Tab-separated table of C-alpha atoms in Angstrom:
chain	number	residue	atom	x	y	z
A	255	UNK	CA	-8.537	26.009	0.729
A	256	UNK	CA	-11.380	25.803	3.469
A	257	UNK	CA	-13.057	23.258	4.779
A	258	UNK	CA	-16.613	22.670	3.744
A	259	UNK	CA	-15.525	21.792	0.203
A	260	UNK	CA	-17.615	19.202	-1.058
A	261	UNK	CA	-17.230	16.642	-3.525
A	262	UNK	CA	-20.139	13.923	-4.458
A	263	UNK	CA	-19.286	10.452	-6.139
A	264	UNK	CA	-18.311	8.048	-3.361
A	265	UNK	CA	-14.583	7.529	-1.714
A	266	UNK	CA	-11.399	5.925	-0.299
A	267	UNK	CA	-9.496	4.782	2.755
A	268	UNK	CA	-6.487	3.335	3.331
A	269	UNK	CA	-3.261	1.253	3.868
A	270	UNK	CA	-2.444	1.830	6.828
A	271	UNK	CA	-3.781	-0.127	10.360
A	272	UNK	CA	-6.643	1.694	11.564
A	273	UNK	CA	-8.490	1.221	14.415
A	274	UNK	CA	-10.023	-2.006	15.190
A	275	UNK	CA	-13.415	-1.659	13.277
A	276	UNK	CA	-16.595	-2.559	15.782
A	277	UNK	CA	-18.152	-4.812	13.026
A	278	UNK	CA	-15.980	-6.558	10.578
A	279	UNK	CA	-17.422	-6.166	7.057
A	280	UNK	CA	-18.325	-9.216	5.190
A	281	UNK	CA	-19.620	-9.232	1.594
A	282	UNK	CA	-17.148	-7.807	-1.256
A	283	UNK	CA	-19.298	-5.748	-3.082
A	284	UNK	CA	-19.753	-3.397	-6.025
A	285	UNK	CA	-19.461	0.702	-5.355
A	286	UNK	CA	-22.750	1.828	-3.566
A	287	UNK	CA	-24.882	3.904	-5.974
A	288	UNK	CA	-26.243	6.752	-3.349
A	289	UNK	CA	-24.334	10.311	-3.657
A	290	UNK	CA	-20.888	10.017	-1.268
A	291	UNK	CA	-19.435	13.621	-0.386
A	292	UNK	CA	-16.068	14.453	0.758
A	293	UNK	CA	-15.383	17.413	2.927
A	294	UNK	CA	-12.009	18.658	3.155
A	295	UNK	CA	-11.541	19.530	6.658
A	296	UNK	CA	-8.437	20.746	6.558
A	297	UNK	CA	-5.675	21.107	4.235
A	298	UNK	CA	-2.235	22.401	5.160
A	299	UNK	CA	1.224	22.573	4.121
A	300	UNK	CA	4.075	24.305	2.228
A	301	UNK	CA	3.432	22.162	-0.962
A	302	UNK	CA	-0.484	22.887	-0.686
A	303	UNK	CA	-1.210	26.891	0.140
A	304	UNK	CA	-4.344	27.777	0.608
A	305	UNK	CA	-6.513	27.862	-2.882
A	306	UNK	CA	-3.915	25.387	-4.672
A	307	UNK	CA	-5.691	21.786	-3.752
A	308	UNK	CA	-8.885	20.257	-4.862
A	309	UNK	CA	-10.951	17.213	-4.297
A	310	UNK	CA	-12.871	15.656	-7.109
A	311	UNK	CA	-14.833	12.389	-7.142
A	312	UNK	CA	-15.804	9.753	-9.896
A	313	UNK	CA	-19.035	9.380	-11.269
A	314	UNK	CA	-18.689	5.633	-10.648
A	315	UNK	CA	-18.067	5.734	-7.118
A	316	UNK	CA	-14.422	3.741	-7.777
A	317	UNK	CA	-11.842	7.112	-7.338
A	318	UNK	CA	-11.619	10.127	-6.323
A	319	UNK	CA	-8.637	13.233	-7.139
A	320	UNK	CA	-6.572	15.096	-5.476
A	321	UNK	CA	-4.963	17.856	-7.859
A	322	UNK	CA	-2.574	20.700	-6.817
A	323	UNK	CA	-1.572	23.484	-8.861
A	324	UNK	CA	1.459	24.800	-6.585
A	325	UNK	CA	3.349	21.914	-5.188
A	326	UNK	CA	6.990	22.350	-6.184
A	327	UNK	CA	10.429	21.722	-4.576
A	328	UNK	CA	13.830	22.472	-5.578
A	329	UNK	CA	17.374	22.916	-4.804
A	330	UNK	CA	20.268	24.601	-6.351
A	331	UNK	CA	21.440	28.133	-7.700
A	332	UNK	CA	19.025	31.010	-6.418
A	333	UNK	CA	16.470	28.488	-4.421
A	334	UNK	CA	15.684	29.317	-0.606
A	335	UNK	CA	17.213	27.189	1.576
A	336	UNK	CA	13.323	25.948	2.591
A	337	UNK	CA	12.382	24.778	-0.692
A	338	UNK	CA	13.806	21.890	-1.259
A	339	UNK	CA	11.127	19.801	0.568
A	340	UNK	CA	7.509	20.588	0.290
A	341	UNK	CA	4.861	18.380	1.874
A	342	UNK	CA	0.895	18.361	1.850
A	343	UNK	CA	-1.628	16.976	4.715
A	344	UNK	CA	-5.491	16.924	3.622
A	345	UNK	CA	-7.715	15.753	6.272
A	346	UNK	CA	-10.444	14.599	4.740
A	347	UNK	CA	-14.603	13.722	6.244
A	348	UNK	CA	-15.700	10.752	3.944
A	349	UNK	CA	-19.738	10.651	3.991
A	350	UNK	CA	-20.742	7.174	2.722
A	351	UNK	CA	-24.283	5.735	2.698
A	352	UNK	CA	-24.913	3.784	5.643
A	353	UNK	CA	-24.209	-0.048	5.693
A	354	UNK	CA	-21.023	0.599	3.531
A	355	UNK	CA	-16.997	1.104	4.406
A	356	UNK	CA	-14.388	1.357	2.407
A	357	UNK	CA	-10.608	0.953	2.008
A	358	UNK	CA	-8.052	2.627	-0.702
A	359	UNK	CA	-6.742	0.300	-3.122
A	360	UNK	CA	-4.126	1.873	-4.705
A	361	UNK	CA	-2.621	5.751	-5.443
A	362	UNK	CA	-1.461	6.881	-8.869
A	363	UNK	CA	0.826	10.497	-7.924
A	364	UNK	CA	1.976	12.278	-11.026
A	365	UNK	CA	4.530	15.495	-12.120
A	366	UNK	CA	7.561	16.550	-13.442
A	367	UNK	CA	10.922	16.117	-12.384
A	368	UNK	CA	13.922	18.021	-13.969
A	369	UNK	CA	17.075	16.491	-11.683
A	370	UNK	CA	20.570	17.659	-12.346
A	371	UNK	CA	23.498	14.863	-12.731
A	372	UNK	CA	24.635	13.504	-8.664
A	373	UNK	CA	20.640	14.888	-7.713
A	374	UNK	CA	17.637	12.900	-6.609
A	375	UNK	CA	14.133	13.282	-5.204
A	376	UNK	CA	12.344	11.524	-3.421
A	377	UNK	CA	7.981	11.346	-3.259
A	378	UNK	CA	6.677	10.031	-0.019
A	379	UNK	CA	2.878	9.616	0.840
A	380	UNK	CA	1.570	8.297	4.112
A	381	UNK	CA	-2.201	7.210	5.148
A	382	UNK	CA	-4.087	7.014	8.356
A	383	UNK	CA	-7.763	7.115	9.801
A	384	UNK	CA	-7.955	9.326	12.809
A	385	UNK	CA	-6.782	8.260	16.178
A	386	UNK	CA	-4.996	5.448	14.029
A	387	UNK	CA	-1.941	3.751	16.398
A	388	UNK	CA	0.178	3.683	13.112
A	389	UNK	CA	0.309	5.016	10.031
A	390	UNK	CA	1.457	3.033	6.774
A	391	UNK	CA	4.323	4.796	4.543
A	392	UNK	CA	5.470	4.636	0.922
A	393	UNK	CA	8.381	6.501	-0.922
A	394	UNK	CA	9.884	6.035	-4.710
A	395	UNK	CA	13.155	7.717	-5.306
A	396	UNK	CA	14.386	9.469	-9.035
A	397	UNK	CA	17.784	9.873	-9.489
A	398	UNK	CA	19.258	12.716	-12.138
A	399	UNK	CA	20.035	12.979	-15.151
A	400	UNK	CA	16.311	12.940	-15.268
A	401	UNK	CA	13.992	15.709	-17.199
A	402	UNK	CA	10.501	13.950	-17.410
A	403	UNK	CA	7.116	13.424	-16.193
A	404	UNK	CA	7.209	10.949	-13.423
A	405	UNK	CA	4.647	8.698	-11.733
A	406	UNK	CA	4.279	6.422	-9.026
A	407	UNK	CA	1.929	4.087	-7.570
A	408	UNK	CA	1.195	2.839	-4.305
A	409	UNK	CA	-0.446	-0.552	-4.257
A	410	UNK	CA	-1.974	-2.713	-1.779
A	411	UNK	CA	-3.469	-6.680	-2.419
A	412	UNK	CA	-6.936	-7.277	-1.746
A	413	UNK	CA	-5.919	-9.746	1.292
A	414	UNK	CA	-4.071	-6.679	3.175
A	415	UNK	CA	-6.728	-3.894	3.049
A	416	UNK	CA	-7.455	-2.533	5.775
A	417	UNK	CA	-11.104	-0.932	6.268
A	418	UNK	CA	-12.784	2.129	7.837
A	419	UNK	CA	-14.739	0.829	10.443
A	420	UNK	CA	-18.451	0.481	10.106
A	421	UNK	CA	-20.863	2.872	11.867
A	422	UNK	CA	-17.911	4.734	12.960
A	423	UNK	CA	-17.119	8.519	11.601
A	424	UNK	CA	-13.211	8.561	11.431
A	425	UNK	CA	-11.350	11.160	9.362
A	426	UNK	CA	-8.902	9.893	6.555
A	427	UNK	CA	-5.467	11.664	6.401
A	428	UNK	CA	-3.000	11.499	3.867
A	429	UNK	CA	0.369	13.404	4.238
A	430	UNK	CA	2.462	13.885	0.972
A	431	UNK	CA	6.018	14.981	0.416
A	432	UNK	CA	8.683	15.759	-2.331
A	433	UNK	CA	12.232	16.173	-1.519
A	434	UNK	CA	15.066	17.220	-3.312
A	435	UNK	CA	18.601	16.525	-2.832
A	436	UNK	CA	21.453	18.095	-4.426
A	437	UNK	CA	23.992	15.393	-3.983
A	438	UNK	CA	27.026	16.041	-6.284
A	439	UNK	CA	25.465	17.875	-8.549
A	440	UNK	CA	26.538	21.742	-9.519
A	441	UNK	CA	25.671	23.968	-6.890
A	442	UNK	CA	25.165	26.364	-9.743
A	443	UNK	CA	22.344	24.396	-11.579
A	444	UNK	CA	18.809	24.042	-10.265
A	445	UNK	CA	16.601	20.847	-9.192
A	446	UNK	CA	13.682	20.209	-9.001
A	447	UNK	CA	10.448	17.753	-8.681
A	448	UNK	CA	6.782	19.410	-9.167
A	449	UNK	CA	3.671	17.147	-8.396
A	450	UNK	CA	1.496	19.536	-11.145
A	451	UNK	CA	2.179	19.995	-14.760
A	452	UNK	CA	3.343	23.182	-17.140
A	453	UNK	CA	0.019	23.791	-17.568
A	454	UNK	CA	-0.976	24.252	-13.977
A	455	UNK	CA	-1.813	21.115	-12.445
A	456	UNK	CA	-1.808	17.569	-12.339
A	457	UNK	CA	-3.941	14.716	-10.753
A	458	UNK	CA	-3.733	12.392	-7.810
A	459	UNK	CA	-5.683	9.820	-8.077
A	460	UNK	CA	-6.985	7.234	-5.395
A	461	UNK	CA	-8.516	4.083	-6.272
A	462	UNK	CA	-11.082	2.812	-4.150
A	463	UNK	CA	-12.287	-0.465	-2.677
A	464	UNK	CA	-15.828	-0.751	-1.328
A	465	UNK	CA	-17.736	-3.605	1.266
A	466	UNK	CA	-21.079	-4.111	2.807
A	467	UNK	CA	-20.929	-3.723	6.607
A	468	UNK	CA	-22.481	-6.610	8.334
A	469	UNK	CA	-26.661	-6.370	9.173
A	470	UNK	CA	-27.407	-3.720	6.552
């Protein structure tokens, strides 16, 4: 995947502390109607080659998708000794009409996880503006037996949002991972935790949260 991949609808932000925004915004209000546009300016990782990630973005301005069609890892009988963690960083340019900021609410991730008895995995997700001074993390575990979809959310209240600032471009980052660990399971069998689906690929969806910047 290149940059200069465009999605319109509107978009996110995040959990984690950003920088201090130069004007606080003020009024809560509903998703701004003008065309928002995401450019992916980079995407890399063993979880994401190039060509297996996509952006898409609501018509209502309230989420946007991330969807992968290659992000497996796995340990056990014949897998490389590399594959049992995979990860995923998309750097992402979020064009909003001017007077408006936003913040991600929440992050639905989806798959399949086929774990072996004594296995786990483990999905991780992290999310920061650029030049952030920390970055907010979230993980949910699976333990085997376990041969099923999976999903897991990351949620934030309302009162603990943290906003892009206004007037300010700043780049929103979110690094994903899936681990595997063999534990006591038989070396013999195979484990593993995809974040697509048998038919090719699966969605990640992130749930926006929109304000007015002060003045507009």
């Amino acid at each position: 995947m290149t940059g200069g991949m465009l999605a319109s609808g509107a978009i996110a932000a995040l959990f984690a502390s950003a920088l201090p925004a130069q004007h606080s915004p003020s009024v809560i209000t509903d998703p701004p109607p003008d065309r928002i546009v995401i450019e992916i300016a980079t995407v890399n990782g063993s979880g994401c080659p190039a060509g297996t990630a996509a952006v898409a973005v609501s018509q209502d301005n309230t989420a946007f998708t991330v969807t992968y069609s290659d992000y497996l890892a796995q340990v056990g009988a014949n897998s490389p000794a590399t594959a049992f963690r995979k990860n995923c960083q998309l750097n992402l340019i979020v064009h909003v009409p001017q007077g408006f900021t936003y913040a991600i609410a929440s992050a639905d991730y989806r798959g399949f996880a086929s774990l072996q008895p004594g296995a786990s995995s483990t999905e991780k997700a992290s999310y920061y503006f650029q030049g952030s001074p920390s970055t907010a993390y979230r993980s949910h575990t699976f333990e085997g037996p376990y041969d099923d979809n999976w999903q897991a959310t990351d949620r934030t209240d309302w009162a603990q949002l943290v906003w892009a600032p206004c007037g300010v471009q700043r780049n929103f980052n979110i690094n994903t991972e899936l681990r595997v660990n063999a534990g006591t399971s038989d070396p013999a069998e195979t484990s593993f935790m995809t974040m697509d689906s048998t038919d090719g690929d699966i969605s990640t969806i992130y749930h926006m949260a929109w304000k007015e910047c002060p003045g507009r």
